[in-house]
PDB file of C-alpha atoms in Angstrom:
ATOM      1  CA  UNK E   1      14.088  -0.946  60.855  1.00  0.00           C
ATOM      2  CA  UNK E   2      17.848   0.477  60.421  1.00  0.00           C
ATOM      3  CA  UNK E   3      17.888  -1.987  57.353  1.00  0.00           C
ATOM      4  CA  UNK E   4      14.259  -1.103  55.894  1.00  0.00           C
ATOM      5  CA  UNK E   5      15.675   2.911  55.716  1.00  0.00           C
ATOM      6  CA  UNK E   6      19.088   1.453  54.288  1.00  0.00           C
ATOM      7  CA  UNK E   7      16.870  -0.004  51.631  1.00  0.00           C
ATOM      8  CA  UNK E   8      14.738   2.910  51.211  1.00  0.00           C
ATOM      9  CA  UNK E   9      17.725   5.528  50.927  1.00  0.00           C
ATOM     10  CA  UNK E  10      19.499   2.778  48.296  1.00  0.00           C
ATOM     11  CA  UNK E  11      16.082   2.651  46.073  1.00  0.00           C
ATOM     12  CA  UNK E  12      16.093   6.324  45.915  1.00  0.00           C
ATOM     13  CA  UNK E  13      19.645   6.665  45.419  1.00  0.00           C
ATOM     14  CA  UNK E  14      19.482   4.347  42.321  1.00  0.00           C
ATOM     15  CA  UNK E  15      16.195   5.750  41.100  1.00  0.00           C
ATOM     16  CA  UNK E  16      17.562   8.989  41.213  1.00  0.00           C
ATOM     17  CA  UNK E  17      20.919   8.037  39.508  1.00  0.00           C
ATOM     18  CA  UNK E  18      21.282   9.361  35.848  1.00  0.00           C
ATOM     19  CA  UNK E  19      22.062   6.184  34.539  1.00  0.00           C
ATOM     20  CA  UNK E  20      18.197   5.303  35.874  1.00  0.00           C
ATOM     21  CA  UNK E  21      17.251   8.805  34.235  1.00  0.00           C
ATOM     22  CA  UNK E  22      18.584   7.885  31.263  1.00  0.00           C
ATOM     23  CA  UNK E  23      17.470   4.189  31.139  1.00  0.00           C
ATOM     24  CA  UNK E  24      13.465   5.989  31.189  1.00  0.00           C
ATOM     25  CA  UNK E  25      14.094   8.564  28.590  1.00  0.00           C
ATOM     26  CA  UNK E  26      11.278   8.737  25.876  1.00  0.00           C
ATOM     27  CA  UNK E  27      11.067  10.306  22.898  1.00  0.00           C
ATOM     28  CA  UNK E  28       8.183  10.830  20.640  1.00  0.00           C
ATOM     29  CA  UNK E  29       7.757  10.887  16.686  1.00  0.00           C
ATOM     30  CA  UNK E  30       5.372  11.647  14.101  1.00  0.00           C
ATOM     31  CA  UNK E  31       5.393   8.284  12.357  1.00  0.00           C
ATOM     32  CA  UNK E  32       3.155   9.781   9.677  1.00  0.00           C
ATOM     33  CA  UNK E  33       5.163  12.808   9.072  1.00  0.00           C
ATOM     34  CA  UNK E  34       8.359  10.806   8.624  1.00  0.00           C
ATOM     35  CA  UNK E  35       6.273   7.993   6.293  1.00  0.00           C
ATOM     36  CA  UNK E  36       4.894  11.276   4.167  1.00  0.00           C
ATOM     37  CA  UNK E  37       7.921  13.154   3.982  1.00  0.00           C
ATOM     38  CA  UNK E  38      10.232  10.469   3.338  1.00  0.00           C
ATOM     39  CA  UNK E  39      11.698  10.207  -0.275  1.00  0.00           C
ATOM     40  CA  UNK E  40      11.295   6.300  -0.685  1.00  0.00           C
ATOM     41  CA  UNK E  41       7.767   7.387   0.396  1.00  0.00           C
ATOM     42  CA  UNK E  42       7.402   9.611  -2.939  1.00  0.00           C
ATOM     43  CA  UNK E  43       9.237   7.938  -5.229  1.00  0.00           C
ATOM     44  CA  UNK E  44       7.022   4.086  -4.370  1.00  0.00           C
ATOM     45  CA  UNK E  45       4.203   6.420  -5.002  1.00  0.00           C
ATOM     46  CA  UNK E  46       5.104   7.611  -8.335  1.00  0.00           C
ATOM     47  CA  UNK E  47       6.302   3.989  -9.151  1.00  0.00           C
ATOM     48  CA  UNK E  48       2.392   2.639  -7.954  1.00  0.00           C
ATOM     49  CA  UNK E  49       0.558   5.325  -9.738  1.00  0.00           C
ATOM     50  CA  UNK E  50       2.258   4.247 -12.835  1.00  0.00           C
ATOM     51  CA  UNK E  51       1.833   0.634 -12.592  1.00  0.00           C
ATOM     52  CA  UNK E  52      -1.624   2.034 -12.152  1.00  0.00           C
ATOM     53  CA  UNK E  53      -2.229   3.903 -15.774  1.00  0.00           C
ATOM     54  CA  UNK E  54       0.120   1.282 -17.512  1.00  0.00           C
ATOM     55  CA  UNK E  55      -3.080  -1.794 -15.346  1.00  0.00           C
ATOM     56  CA  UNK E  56      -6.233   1.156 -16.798  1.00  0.00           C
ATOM     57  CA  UNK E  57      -3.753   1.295 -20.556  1.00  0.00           C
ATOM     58  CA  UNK E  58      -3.909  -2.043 -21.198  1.00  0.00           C
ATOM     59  CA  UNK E  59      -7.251  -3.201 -19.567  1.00  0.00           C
ATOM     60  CA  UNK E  60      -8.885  -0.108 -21.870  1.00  0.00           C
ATOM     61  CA  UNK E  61      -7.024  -2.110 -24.456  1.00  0.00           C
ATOM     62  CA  UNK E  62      -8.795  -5.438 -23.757  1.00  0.00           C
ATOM     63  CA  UNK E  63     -12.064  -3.830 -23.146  1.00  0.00           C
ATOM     64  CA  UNK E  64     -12.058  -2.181 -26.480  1.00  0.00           C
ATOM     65  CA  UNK E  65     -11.341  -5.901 -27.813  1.00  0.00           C
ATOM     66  CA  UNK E  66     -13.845  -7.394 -25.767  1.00  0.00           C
ATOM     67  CA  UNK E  67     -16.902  -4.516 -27.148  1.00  0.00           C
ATOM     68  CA  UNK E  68     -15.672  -5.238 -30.745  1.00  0.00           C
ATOM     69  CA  UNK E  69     -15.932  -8.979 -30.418  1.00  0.00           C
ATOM     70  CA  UNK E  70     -19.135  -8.759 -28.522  1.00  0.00           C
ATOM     71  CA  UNK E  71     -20.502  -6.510 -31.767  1.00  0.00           C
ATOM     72  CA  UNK E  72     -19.706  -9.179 -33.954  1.00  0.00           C
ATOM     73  CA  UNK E  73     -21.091 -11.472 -31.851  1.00  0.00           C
ATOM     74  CA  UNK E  74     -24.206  -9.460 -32.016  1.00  0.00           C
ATOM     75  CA  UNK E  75     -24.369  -9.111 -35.711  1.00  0.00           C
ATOM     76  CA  UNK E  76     -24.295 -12.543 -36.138  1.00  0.00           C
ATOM     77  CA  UNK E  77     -26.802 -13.040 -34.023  1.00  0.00           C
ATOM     78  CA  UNK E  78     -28.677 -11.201 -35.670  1.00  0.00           C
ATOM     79  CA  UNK E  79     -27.867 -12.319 -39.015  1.00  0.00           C
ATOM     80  CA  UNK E  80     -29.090 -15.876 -37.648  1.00  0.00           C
ATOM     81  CA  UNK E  81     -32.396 -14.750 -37.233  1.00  0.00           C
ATOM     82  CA  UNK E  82     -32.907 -13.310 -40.404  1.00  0.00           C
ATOM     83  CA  UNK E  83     -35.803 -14.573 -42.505  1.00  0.00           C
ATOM     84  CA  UNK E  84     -34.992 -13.698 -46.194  1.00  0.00           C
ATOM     85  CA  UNK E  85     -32.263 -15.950 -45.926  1.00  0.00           C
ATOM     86  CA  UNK E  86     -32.393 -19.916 -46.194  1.00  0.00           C
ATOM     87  CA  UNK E  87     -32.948 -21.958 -42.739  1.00  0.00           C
ATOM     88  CA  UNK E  88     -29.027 -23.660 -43.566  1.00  0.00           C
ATOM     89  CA  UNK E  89     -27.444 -20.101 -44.180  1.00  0.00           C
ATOM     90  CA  UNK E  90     -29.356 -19.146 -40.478  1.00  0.00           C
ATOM     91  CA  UNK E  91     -28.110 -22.796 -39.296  1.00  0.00           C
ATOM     92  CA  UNK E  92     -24.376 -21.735 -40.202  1.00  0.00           C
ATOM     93  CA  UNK E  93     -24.347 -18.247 -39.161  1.00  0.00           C
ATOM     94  CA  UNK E  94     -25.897 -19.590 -35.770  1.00  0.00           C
ATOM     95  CA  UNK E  95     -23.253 -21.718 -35.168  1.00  0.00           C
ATOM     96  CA  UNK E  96     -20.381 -18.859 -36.382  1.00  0.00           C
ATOM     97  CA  UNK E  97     -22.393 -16.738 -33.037  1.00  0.00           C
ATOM     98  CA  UNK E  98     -21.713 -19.734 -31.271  1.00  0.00           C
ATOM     99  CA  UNK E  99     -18.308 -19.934 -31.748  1.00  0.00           C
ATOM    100  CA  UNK E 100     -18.018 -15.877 -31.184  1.00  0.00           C
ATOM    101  CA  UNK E 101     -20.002 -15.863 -28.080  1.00  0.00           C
ATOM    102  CA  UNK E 102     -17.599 -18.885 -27.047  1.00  0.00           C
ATOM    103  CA  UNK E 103     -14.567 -16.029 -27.560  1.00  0.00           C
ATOM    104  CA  UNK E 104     -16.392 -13.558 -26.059  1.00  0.00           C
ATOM    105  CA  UNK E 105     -16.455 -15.331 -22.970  1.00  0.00           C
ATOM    106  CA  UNK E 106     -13.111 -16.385 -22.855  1.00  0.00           C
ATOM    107  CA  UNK E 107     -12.348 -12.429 -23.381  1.00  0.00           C
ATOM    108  CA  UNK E 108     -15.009 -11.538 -20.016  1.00  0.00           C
ATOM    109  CA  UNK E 109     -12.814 -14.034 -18.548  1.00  0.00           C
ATOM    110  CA  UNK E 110      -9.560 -12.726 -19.227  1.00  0.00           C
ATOM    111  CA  UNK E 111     -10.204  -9.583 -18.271  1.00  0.00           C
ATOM    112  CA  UNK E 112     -11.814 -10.698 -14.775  1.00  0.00           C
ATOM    113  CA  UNK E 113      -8.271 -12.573 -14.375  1.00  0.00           C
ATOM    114  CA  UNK E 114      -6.117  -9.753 -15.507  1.00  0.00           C
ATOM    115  CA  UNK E 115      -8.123  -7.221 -13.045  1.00  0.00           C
ATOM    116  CA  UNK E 116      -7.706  -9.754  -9.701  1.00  0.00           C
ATOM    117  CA  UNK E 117      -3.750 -10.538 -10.402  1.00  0.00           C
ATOM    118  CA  UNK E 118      -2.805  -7.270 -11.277  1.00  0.00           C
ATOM    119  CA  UNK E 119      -4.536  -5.631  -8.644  1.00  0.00           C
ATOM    120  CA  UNK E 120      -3.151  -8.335  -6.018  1.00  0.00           C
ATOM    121  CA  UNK E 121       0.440  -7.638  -7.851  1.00  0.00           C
ATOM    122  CA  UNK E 122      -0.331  -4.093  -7.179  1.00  0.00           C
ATOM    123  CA  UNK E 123      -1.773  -4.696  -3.086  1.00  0.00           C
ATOM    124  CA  UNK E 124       1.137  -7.265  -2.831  1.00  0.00           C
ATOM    125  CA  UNK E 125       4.316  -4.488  -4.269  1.00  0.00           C
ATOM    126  CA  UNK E 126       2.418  -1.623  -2.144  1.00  0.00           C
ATOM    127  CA  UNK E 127       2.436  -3.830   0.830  1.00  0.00           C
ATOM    128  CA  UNK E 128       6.259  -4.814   0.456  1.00  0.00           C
ATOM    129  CA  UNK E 129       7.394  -1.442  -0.246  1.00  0.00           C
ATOM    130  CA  UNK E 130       5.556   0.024   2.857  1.00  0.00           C
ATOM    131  CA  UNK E 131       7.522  -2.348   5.437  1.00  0.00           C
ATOM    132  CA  UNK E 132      10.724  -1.717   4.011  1.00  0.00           C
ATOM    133  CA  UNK E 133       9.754   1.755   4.236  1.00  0.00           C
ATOM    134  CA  UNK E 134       8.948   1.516   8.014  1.00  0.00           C
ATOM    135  CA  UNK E 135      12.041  -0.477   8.381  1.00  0.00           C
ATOM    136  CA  UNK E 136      14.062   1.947   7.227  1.00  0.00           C
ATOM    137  CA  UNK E 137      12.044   4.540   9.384  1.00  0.00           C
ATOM    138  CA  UNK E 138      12.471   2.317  12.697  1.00  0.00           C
ATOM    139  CA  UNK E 139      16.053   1.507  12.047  1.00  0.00           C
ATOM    140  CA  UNK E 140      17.013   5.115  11.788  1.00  0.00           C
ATOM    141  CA  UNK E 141      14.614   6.256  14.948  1.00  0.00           C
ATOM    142  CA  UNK E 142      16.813   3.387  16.815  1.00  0.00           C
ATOM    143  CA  UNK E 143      20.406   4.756  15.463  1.00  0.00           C
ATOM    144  CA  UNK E 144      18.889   8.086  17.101  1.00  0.00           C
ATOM    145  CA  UNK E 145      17.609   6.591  19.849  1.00  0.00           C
ATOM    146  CA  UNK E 146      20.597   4.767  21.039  1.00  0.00           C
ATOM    147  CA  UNK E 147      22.717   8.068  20.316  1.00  0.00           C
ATOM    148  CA  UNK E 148      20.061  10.334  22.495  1.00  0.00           C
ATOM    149  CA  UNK E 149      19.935   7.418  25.569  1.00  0.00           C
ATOM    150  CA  UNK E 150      16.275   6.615  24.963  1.00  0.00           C
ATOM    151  CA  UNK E 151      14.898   4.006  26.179  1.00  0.00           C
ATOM    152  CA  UNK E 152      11.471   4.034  23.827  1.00  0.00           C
ATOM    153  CA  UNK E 153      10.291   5.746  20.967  1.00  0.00           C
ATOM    154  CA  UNK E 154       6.473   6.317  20.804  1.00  0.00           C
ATOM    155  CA  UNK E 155       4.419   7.555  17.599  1.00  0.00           C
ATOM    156  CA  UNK E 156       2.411  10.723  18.525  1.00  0.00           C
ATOM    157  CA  UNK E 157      -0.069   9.751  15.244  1.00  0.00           C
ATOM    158  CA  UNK E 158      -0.903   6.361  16.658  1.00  0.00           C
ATOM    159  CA  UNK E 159      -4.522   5.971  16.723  1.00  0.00           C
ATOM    160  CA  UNK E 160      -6.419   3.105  18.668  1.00  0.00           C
ATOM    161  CA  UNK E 161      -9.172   1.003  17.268  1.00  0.00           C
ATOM    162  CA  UNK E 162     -11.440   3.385  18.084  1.00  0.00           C
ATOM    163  CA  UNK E 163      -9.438   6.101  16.031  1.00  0.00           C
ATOM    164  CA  UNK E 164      -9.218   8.531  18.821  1.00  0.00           C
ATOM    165  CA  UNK E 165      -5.154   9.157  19.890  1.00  0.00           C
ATOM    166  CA  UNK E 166      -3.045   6.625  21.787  1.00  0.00           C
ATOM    167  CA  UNK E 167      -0.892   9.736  23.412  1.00  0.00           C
ATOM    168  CA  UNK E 168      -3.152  12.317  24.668  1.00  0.00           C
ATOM    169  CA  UNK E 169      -0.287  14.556  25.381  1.00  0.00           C
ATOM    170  CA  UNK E 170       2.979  15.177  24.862  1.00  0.00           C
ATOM    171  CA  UNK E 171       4.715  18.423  25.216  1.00  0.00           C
ATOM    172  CA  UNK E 172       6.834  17.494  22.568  1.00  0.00           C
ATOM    173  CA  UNK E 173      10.121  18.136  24.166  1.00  0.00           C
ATOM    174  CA  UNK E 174      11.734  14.768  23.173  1.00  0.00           C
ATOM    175  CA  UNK E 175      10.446  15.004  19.414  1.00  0.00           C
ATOM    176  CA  UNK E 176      12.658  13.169  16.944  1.00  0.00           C
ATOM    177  CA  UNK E 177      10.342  13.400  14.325  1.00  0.00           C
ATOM    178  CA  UNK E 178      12.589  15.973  12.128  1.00  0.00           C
ATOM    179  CA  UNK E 179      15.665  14.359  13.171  1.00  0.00           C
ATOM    180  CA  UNK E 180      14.610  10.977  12.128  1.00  0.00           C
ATOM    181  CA  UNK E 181      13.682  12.877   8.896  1.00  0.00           C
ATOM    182  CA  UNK E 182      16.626  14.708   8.011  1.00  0.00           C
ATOM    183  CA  UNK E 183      18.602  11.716   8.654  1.00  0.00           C
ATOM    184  CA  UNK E 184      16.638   9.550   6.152  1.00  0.00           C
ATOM    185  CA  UNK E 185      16.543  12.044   3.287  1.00  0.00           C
ATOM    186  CA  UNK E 186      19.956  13.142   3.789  1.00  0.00           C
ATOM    187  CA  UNK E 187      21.203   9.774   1.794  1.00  0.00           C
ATOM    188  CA  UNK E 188      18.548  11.548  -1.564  1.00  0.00           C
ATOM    189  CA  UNK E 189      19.910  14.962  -0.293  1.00  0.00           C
ATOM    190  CA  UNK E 190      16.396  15.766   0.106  1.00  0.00           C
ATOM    191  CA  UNK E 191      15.001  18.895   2.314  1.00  0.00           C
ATOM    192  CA  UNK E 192      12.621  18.366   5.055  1.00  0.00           C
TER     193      UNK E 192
END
């Protein structure tokens, strides 16, 4: 009994301890708020929505090709069909439509090719910039975390699969979010 209270009066010593105190600190972020207002954030964006017009520039370029090829295609199409001119001369120009409706196919399928690659180049840059982003983001919250004694750093925006909030409250007194954020645009100089 005398060592059952001995153990009790240790475990509540120790859990009472501010080393224990400090060991179950948690802090809580908006991971969102950092993501949107950091300035690698911006700048990616401005760097994707170009790559964007420059992808629309040049397949408006190859479209335009495409609808004049496909014209002449249809002239000679037509030409081929016309009766006031001898069955050879139709023969020939049938065979020029051919040839144009060969190119004009080639042309649907370049532009099907360059819409899938640069679009996956696009996913697959947008996707590589966004983890270093939140590497950046998570190494910082852990400089601040380890500075603060916190043992865990939860995201307030989290949503579950059913989009409804993982932390359904916080009374924010352990926010880093604007730390975390001041500390990743100071290196731009940028303001929160």
């Amino acid at each position: 009994m005398k060592q059952t209270i001995l153990s009790l009066t240790l475990l509540f010593g120790i859990l009472a301890s501010p080393l224990a105190q400090a060991q179950g600190k948690i802090a809580s972020i908006d991971l969102q708020k950092v993501f949107d207002g950091y300035w690698k954030t911006k700048q990616i964006s401005d760097n994707l929505q170009s790559q964007g017009k420059d992808y629309q520039t040049n397949r408006e370029k190859l479209i335009l090709q495409y609808q004049a090829v496909n014209e002449e295609y249809r002239k000679l199409r037509e030409s081929a069909s016309d009766q006031a001119v001898s069955a050879s001369e139709r023969e020939k120009r049938g065979k020029e439509a051919d040839t144009k409706l060969v190119q004009v196919r080639s042309m649907e399928k370049d532009i099907t090719d360059y819409d899938n690659t640069t679009r996956t180049q696009i996913a697959e840059t947008q996707a590589r910039m966004k983890k270093n982003i939140v590497r950046d983001i998570r190494e910082t919250i852990g400089k601040i975390a380890k500075k603060d004694g916190f043992a865990m750093v939860i995201d307030t925006a989290a949503e579950a699969r059913t989009e409804t909030p993982i932390i359904l409250y916080n009374d924010g007194s352990n926010d880093v979010t604007d730390k975390v954020l001041s500390l990743l645009n100071a290196e731009k100089n940028v303001g929160k």
